[in-house]
Short mmCIF file of C-alpha atoms and ligand atoms in Angstrom, two decimals:
data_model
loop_
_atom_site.label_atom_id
_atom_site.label_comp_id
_atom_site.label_asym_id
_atom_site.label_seq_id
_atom_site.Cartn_x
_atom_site.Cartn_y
_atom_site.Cartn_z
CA UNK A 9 9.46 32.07 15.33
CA UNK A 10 8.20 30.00 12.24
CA UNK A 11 4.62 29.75 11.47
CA UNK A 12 5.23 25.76 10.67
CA UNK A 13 3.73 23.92 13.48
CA UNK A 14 6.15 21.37 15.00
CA UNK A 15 4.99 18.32 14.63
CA UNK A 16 4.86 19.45 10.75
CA UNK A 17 8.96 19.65 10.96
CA UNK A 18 8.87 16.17 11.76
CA UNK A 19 7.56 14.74 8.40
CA UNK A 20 8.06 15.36 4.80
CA UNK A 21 6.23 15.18 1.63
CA UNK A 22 5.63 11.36 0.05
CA UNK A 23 8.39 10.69 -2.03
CA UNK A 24 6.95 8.58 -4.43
CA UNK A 25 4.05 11.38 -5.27
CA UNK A 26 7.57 13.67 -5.72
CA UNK A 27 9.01 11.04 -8.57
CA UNK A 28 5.45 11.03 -10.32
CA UNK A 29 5.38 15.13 -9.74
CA UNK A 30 9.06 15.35 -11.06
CA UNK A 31 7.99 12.67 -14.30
CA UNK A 32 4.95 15.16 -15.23
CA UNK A 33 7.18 17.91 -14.98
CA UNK A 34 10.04 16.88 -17.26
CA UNK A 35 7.72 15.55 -19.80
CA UNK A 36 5.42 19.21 -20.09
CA UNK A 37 9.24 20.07 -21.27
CA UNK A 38 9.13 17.97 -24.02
CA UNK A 39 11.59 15.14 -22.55
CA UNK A 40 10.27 11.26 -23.22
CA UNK A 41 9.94 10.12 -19.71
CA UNK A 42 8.23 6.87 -18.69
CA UNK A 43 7.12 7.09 -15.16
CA UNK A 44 7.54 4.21 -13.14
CA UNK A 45 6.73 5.49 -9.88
CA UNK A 46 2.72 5.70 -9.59
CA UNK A 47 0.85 3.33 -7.23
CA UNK A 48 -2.41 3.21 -8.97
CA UNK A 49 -3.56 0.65 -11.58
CA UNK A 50 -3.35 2.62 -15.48
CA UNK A 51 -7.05 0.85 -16.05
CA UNK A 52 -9.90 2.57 -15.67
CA UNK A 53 -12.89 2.04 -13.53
CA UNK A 54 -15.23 -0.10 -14.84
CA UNK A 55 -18.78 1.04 -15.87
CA UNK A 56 -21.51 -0.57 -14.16
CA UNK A 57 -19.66 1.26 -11.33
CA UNK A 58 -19.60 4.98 -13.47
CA UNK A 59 -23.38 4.33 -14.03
CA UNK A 60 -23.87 3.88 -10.10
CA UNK A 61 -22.04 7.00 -9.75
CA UNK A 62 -24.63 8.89 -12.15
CA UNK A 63 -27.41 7.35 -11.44
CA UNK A 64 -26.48 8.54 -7.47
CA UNK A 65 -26.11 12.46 -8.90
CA UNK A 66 -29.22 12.30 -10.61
CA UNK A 67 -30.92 11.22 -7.54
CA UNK A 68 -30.18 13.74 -5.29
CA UNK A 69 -27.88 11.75 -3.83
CA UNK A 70 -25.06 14.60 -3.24
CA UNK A 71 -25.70 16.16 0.37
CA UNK A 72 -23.88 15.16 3.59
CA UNK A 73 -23.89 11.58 4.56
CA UNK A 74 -23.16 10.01 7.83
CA UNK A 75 -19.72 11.01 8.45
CA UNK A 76 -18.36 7.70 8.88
CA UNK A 77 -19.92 5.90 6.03
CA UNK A 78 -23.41 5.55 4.47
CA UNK A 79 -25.66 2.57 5.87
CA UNK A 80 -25.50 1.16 2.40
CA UNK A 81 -21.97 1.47 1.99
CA UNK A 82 -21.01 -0.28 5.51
CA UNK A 83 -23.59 -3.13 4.61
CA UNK A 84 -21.50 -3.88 1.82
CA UNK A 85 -18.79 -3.65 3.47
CA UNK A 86 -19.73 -6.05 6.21
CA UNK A 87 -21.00 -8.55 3.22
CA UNK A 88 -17.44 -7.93 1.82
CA UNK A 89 -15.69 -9.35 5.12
CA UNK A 90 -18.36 -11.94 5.21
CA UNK A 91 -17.97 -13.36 2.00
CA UNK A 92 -14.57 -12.60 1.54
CA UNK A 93 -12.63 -13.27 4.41
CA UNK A 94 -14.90 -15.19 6.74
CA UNK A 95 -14.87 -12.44 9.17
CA UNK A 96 -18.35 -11.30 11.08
CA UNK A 97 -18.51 -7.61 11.54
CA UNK A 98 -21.99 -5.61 12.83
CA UNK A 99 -22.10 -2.18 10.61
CA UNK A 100 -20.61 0.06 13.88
CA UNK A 101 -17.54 -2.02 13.36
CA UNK A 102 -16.79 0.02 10.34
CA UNK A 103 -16.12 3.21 9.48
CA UNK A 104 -15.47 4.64 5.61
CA UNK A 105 -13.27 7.44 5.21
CA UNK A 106 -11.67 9.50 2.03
CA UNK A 107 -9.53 6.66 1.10
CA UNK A 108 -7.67 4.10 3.29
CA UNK A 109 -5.16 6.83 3.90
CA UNK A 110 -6.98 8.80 5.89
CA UNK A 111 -8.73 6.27 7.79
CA UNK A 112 -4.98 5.18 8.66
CA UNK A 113 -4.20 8.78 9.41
CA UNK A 114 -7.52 9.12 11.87
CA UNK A 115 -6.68 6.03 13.36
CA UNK A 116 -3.49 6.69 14.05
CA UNK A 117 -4.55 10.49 15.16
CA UNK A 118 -7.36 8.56 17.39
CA UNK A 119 -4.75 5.84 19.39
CA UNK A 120 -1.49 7.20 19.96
CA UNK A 121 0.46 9.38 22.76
CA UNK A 122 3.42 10.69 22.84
CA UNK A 123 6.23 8.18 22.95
CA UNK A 124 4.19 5.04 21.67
CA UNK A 125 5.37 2.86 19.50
CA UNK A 126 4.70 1.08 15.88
CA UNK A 127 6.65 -1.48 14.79
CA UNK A 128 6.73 -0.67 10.68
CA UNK A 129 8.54 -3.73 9.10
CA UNK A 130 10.83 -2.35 5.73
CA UNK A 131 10.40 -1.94 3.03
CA UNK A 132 7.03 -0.14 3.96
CA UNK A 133 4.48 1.91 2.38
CA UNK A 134 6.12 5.41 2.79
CA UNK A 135 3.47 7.17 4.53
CA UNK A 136 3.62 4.95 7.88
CA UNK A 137 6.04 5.94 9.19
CA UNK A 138 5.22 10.29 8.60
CA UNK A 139 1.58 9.36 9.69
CA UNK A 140 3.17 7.91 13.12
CA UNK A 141 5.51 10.75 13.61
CA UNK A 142 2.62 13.66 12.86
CA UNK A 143 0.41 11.93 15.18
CA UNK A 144 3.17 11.92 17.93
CA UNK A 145 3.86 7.74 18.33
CA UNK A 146 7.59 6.94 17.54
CA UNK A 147 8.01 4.58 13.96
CA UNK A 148 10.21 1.39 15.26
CA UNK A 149 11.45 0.11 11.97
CA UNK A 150 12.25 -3.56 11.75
CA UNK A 151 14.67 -4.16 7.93
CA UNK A 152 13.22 -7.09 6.44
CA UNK A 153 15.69 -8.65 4.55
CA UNK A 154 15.53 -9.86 0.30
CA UNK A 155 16.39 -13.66 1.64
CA UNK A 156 13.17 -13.86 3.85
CA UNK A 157 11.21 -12.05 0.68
CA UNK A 158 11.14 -9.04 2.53
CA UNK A 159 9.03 -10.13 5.33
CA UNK A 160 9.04 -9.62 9.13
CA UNK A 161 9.56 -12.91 10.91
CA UNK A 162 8.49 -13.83 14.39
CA UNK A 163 11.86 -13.90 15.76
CA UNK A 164 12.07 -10.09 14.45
CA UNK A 165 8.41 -9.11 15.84
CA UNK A 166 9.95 -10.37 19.13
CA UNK A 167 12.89 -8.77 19.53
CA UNK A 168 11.03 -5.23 18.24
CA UNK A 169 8.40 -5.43 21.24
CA UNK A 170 8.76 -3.03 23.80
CA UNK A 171 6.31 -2.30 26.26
CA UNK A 172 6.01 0.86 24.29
CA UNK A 173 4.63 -1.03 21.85
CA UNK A 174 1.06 0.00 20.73
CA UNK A 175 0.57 -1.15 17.30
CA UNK A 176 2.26 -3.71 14.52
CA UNK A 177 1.60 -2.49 11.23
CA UNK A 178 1.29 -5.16 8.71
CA UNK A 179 0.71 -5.06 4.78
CA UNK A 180 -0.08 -7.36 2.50
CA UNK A 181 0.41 -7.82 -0.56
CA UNK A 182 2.88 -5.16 0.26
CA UNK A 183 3.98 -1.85 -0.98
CA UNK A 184 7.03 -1.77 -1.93
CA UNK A 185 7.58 -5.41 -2.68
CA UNK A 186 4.44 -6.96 -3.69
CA UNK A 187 5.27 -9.75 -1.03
CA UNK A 188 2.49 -11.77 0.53
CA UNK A 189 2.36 -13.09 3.46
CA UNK A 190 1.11 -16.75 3.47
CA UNK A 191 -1.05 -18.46 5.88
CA UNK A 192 1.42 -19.90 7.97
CA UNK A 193 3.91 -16.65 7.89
CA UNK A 194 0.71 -14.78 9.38
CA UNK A 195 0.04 -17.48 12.33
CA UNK A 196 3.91 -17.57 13.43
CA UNK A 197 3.67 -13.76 13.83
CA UNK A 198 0.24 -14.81 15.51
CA UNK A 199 1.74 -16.92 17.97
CA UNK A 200 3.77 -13.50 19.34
CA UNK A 201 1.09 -11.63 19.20
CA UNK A 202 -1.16 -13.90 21.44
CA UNK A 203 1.90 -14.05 24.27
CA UNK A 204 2.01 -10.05 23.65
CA UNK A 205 -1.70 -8.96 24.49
CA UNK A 206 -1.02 -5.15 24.47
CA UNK A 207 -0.28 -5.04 21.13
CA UNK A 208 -3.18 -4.07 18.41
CA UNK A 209 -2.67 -4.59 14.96
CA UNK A 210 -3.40 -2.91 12.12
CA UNK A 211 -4.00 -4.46 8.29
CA UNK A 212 -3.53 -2.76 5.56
CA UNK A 213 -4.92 -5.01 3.30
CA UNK A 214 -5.67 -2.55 0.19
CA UNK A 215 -4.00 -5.09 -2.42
CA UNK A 216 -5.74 -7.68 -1.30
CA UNK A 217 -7.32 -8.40 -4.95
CA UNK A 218 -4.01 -7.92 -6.79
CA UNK A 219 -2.70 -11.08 -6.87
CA UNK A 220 -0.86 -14.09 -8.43
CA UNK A 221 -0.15 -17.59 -9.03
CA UNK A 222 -2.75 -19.13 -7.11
CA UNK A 223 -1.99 -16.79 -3.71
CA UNK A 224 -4.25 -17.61 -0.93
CA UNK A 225 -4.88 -14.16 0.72
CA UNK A 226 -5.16 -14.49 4.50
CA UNK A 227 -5.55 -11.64 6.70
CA UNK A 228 -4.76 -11.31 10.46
CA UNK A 229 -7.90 -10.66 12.22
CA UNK A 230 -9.26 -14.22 10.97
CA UNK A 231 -7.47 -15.53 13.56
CA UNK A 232 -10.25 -15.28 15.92
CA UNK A 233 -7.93 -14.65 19.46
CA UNK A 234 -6.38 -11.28 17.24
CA UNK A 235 -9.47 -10.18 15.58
CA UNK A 236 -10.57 -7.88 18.72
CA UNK A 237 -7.04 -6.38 18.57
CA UNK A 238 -7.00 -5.72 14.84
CA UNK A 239 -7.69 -3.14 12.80
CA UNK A 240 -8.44 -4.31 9.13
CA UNK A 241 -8.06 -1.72 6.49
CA UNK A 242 -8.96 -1.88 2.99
CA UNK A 243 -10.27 -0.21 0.36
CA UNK A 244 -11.77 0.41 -3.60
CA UNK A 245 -8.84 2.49 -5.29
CA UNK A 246 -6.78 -0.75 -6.10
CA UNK A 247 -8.85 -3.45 -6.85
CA UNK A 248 -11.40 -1.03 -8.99
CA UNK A 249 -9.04 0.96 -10.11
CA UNK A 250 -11.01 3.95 -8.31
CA UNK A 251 -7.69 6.10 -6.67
CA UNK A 252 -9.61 9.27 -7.71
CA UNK A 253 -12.78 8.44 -5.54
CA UNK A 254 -11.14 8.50 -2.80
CA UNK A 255 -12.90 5.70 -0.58
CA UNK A 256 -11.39 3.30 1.85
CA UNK A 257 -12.44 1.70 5.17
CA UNK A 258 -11.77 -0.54 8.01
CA UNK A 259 -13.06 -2.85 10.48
CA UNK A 260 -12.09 -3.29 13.98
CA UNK A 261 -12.97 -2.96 17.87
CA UNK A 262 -15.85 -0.40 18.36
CA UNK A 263 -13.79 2.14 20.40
CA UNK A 264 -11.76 2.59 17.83
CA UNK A 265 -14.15 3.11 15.58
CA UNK A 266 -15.85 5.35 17.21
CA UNK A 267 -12.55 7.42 17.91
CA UNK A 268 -11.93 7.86 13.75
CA UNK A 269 -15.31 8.89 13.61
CA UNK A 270 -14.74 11.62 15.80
CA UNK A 271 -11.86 12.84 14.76
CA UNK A 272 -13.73 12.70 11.12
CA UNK A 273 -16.85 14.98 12.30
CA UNK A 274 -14.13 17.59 12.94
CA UNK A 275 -11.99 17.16 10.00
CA UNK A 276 -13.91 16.47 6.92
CA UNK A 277 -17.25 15.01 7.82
CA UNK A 278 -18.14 12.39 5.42
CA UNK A 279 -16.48 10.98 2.07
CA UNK A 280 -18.32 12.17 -1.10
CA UNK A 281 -21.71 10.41 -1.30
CA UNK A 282 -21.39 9.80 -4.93
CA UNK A 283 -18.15 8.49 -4.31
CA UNK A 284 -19.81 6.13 -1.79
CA UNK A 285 -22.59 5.26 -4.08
CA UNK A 286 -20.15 4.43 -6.15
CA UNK A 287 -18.22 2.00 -3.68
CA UNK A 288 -21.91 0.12 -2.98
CA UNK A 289 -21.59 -0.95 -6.93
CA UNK A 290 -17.81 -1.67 -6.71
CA UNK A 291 -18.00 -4.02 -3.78
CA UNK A 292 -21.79 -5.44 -4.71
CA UNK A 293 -21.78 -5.86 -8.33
CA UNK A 294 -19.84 -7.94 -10.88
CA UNK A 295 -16.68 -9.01 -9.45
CA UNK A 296 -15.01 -10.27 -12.71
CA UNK A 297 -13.29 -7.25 -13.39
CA UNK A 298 -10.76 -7.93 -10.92
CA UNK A 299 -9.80 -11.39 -12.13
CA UNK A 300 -9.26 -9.91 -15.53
CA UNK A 301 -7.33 -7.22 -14.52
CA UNK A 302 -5.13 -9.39 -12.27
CA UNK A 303 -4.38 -11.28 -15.22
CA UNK A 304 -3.08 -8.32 -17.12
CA UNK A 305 -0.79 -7.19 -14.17
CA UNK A 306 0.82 -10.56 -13.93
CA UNK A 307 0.95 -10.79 -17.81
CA UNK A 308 3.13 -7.77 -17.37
CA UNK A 309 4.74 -8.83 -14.10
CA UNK A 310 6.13 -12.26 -16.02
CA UNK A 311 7.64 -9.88 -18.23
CA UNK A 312 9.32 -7.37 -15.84
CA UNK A 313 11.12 -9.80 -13.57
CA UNK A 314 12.44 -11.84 -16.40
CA UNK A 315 13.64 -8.58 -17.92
CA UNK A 316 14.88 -7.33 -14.83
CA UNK A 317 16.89 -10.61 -14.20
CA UNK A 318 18.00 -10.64 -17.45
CA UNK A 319 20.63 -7.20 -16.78
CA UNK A 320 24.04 -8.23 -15.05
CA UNK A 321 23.95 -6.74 -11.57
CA UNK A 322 20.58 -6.52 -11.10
CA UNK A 323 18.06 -9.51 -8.84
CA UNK A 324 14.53 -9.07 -8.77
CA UNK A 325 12.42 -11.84 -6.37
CA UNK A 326 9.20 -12.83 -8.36
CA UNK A 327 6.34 -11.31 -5.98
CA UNK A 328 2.87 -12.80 -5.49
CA UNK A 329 0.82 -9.81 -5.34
CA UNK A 330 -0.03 -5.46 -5.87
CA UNK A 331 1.54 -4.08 -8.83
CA UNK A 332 5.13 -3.38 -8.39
CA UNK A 333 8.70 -4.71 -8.15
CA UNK A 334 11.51 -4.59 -5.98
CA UNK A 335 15.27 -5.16 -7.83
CA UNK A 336 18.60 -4.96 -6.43
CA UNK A 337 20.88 -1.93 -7.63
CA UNK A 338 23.70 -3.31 -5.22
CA UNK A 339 26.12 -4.35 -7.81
CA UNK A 340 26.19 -0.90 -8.86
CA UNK A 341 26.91 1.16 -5.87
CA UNK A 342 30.52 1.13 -5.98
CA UNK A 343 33.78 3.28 -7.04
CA UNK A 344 33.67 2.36 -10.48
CA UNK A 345 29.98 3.68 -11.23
CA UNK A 346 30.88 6.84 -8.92
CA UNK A 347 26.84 6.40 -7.74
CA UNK A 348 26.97 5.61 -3.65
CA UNK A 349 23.35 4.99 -3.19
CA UNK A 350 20.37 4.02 -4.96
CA UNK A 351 18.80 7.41 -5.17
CA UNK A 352 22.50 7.83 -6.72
CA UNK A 353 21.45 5.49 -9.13
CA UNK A 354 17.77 6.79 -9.35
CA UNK A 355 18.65 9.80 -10.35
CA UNK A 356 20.97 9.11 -12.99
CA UNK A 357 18.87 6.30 -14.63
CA UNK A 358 15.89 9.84 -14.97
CA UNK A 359 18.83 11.55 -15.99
CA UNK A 360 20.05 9.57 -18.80
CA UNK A 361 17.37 7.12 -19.80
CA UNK A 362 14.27 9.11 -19.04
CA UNK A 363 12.95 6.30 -16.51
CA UNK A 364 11.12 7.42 -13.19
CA UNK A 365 11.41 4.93 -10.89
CA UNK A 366 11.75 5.33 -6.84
CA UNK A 367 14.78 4.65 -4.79
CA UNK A 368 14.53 1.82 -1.86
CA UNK A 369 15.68 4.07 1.19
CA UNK A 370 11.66 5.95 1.05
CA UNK A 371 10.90 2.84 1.82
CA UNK A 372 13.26 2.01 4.19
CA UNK A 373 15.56 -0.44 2.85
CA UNK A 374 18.69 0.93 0.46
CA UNK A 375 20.15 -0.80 -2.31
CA UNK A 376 16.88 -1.14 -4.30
CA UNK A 377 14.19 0.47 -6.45
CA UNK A 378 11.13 0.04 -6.83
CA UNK A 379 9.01 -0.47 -9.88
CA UNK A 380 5.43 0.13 -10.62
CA UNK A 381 4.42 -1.92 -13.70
CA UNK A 382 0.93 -0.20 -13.57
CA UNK A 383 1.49 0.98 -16.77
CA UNK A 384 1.26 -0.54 -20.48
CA UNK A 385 3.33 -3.16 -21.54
CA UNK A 386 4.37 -0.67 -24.76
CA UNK A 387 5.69 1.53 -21.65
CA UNK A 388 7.40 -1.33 -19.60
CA UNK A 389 8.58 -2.50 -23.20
CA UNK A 390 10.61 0.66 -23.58
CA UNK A 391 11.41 1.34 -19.90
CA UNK A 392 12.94 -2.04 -19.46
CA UNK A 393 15.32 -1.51 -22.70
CA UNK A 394 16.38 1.47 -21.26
CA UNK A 395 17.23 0.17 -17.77
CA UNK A 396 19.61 -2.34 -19.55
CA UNK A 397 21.28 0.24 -21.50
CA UNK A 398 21.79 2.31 -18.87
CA UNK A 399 23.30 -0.75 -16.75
CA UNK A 400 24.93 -1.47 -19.57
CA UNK A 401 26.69 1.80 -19.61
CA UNK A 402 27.41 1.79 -15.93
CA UNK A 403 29.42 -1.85 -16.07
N1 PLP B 524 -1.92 1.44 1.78
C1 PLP B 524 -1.00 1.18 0.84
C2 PLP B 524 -0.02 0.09 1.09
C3 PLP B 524 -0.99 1.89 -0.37
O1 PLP B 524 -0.08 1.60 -1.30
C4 PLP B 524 -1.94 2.92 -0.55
C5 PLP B 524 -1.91 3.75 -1.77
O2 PLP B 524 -0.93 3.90 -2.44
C6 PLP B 524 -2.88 3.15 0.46
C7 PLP B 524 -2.84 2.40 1.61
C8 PLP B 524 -3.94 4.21 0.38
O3 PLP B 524 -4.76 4.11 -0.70
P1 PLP B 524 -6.06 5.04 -0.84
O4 PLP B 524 -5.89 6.21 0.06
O5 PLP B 524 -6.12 5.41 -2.28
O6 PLP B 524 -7.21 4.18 -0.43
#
């Protein structure tokens, strides 16, 4: 008898922290790989919010907290919503946790039986649908196709409703595809939603700052019918470039909130509290950083896509917001080529041109790759010269 629990059997490690893993290893051998594959901005967090940080451990400010989140840090948080996103939350509406991940991972631990259901539109962020399965609800994947920009429709939500059904899962600006979801996309889904009252929804709306071309972010729970049935999710590592401090947090119905919590006090009790002194600065202080940093991602954005578009056989859609891309290697999965999938293709292009990217199928959706252009422009300079090479090679 194994010692690996079952519900463990049913999952397996993220794939894109595998490419980034596999990039690190092949260049401590001495190979010139540029890694593609990391989801977290290359900037560094800004000061005013290092200072915070400081100034917190030279308070004393570094024994256990609350475990779901400082009163400081959920004040800020509900001035966040509030100025933000128009939405009106009390502070036991919210609940901080060591980064949005695991408040998805309590609140999916905290809501789901056996047999439920989440409807996961692809391409999705590829811990979802392993979050789902550990916590014993069944993924329902709904392939959202390149023509609609990689978004579910309502006609889609529809027909993936069950009464199984327990939660929709929506992201955006999305990873994989840096698709946003505009106003009116969000109230069509809205208008299945309000027919289908059992359903709750969940927003992950961590790239909500990350965003181009005049994108008007809207999130879900502003409608005001939806917002007791949503769970908002968000969190510092993107838009302060603060992965390592591990904070996120969401807003939502009470009982649910309550459930993280408690699954929290016997996990890992609270976030660190310098990390959440931290957050207080990040979401009270300055907010220019953002803007400026947005303009360097789409600075290097510009240049990917046109790059990308620019090698025969490959399509890349222009997205509106996070950090990544989402190209087409279809015109190279064929007999020719001898490569019959994209992690086929994946693995050759780290093979021969030393570029770590990730293949479409972790998210869900084959025939593409994603790109994270999180990185210099030097970097993407050189990657993207490569990729044509190697495409080159392949035609
Ligand atoms: N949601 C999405 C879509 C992400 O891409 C990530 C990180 O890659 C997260 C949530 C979790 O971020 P964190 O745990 O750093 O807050």
């Amino acid at each position: 008898m194994s010692i690996i629990s079952d519900s463990l059997k049913r999952i397996k490690p993220s794939p894109t922290i595998a490419v980034t893993q596999k990039a690190r290893e092949l260049r401590a051998a001495g190979k010139d790989v540029i890694g593609l594959g990391a989801g977290e901005p290359d900037f560094d967090t800004p000061e005013n919010i290092k200072e915070a940080a400081i100034q917190a451990i030279k308070e004393g400010d570094t024994k256990y907290t609350a475990v779901d989140g400082t009163p400081a840090l959920k004040k800020a948080i509900v001035e966040k919503f509030r100025r933000e996103n128009n939405l009106d939350f009390t502070s036991d509406q919210i609940t901080v946790g060591t980064g949005g991940k695991q408040v998805l991972y309590n609140a999916f631990m905290a809501t789901l039986n056996k047999g439920d259901e989440v409807i996961i539109p692809a391409p999705y962020w590829v811990s979802y649908p392993d979050m789902v399965l550990l916590a014993g609800g069944k993924p329902k994947i709904v392939k959202c196709d390149e023509k609609e920009g990689f978004k579910l429709t309502a006609k889609k939500l529809q027909k993936a409703i069950s009464k199984k059904t327990k939660w929709l899962i929506l992201n955006s600006p999305s990873n994989p595809t840096g698709a946003g979801y505009t106003k009116n996309e969000i109230e069509d889904l809205a208008k299945v939603l309000l027919k289908n009252k059992k359903i709750y929804i969940l927003s992950d709306d961590i790239y909500e700052h990350i965003k181009y071309d005049n994108f008007n972010f809207f999130t879900i729970a502003q409608i005001s019918k939806l917002k007791d049935r949503t769970l908002t999710m968000n969190g510092v590592s993107k838009s302060y470039a603060m992965t390592g401090w591990r904070i996120g947090y969401a807003a939502g119905p009470k009982d649910i909130i309550k459930a993280i919590g408690k699954i929290q006090s016997q996990s890992t009790s609270n976030p660190s509290s310098v990390s959440q002194a931290a957050a207080v600065e990040a979401l009270n202080g300055v907010q220019d950083f953002i803007y400026e940093r947005s303009n360097a991602f789409k600075e290097r954005r510009d240049f990917v896509v046109k790059s990308l578009n620019n090698i025969k056989g490959i399509t890349c859609l222009t997205p509106n917001g996070a950090f990544y891309v989402f190209p087409s290697c279809k015109g190279f999965l064929n007999k020719k080529t001898k490569l019959k999938t994209d992690t086929d293709f994946v693995q050759k292009l780290l093979e021969k041109s030393n570029v770590a990217v990730v293949q479409g199928s972790a998210f869900g959706l084959e025939g593409y790759f994603r790109i994270s252009y999180a990185t210099s422009m030097e970097n993407l300079q050189k990657a993207m010269e490569r990729i044509k090479s190697f495409c080159e090679s392949l035609s």
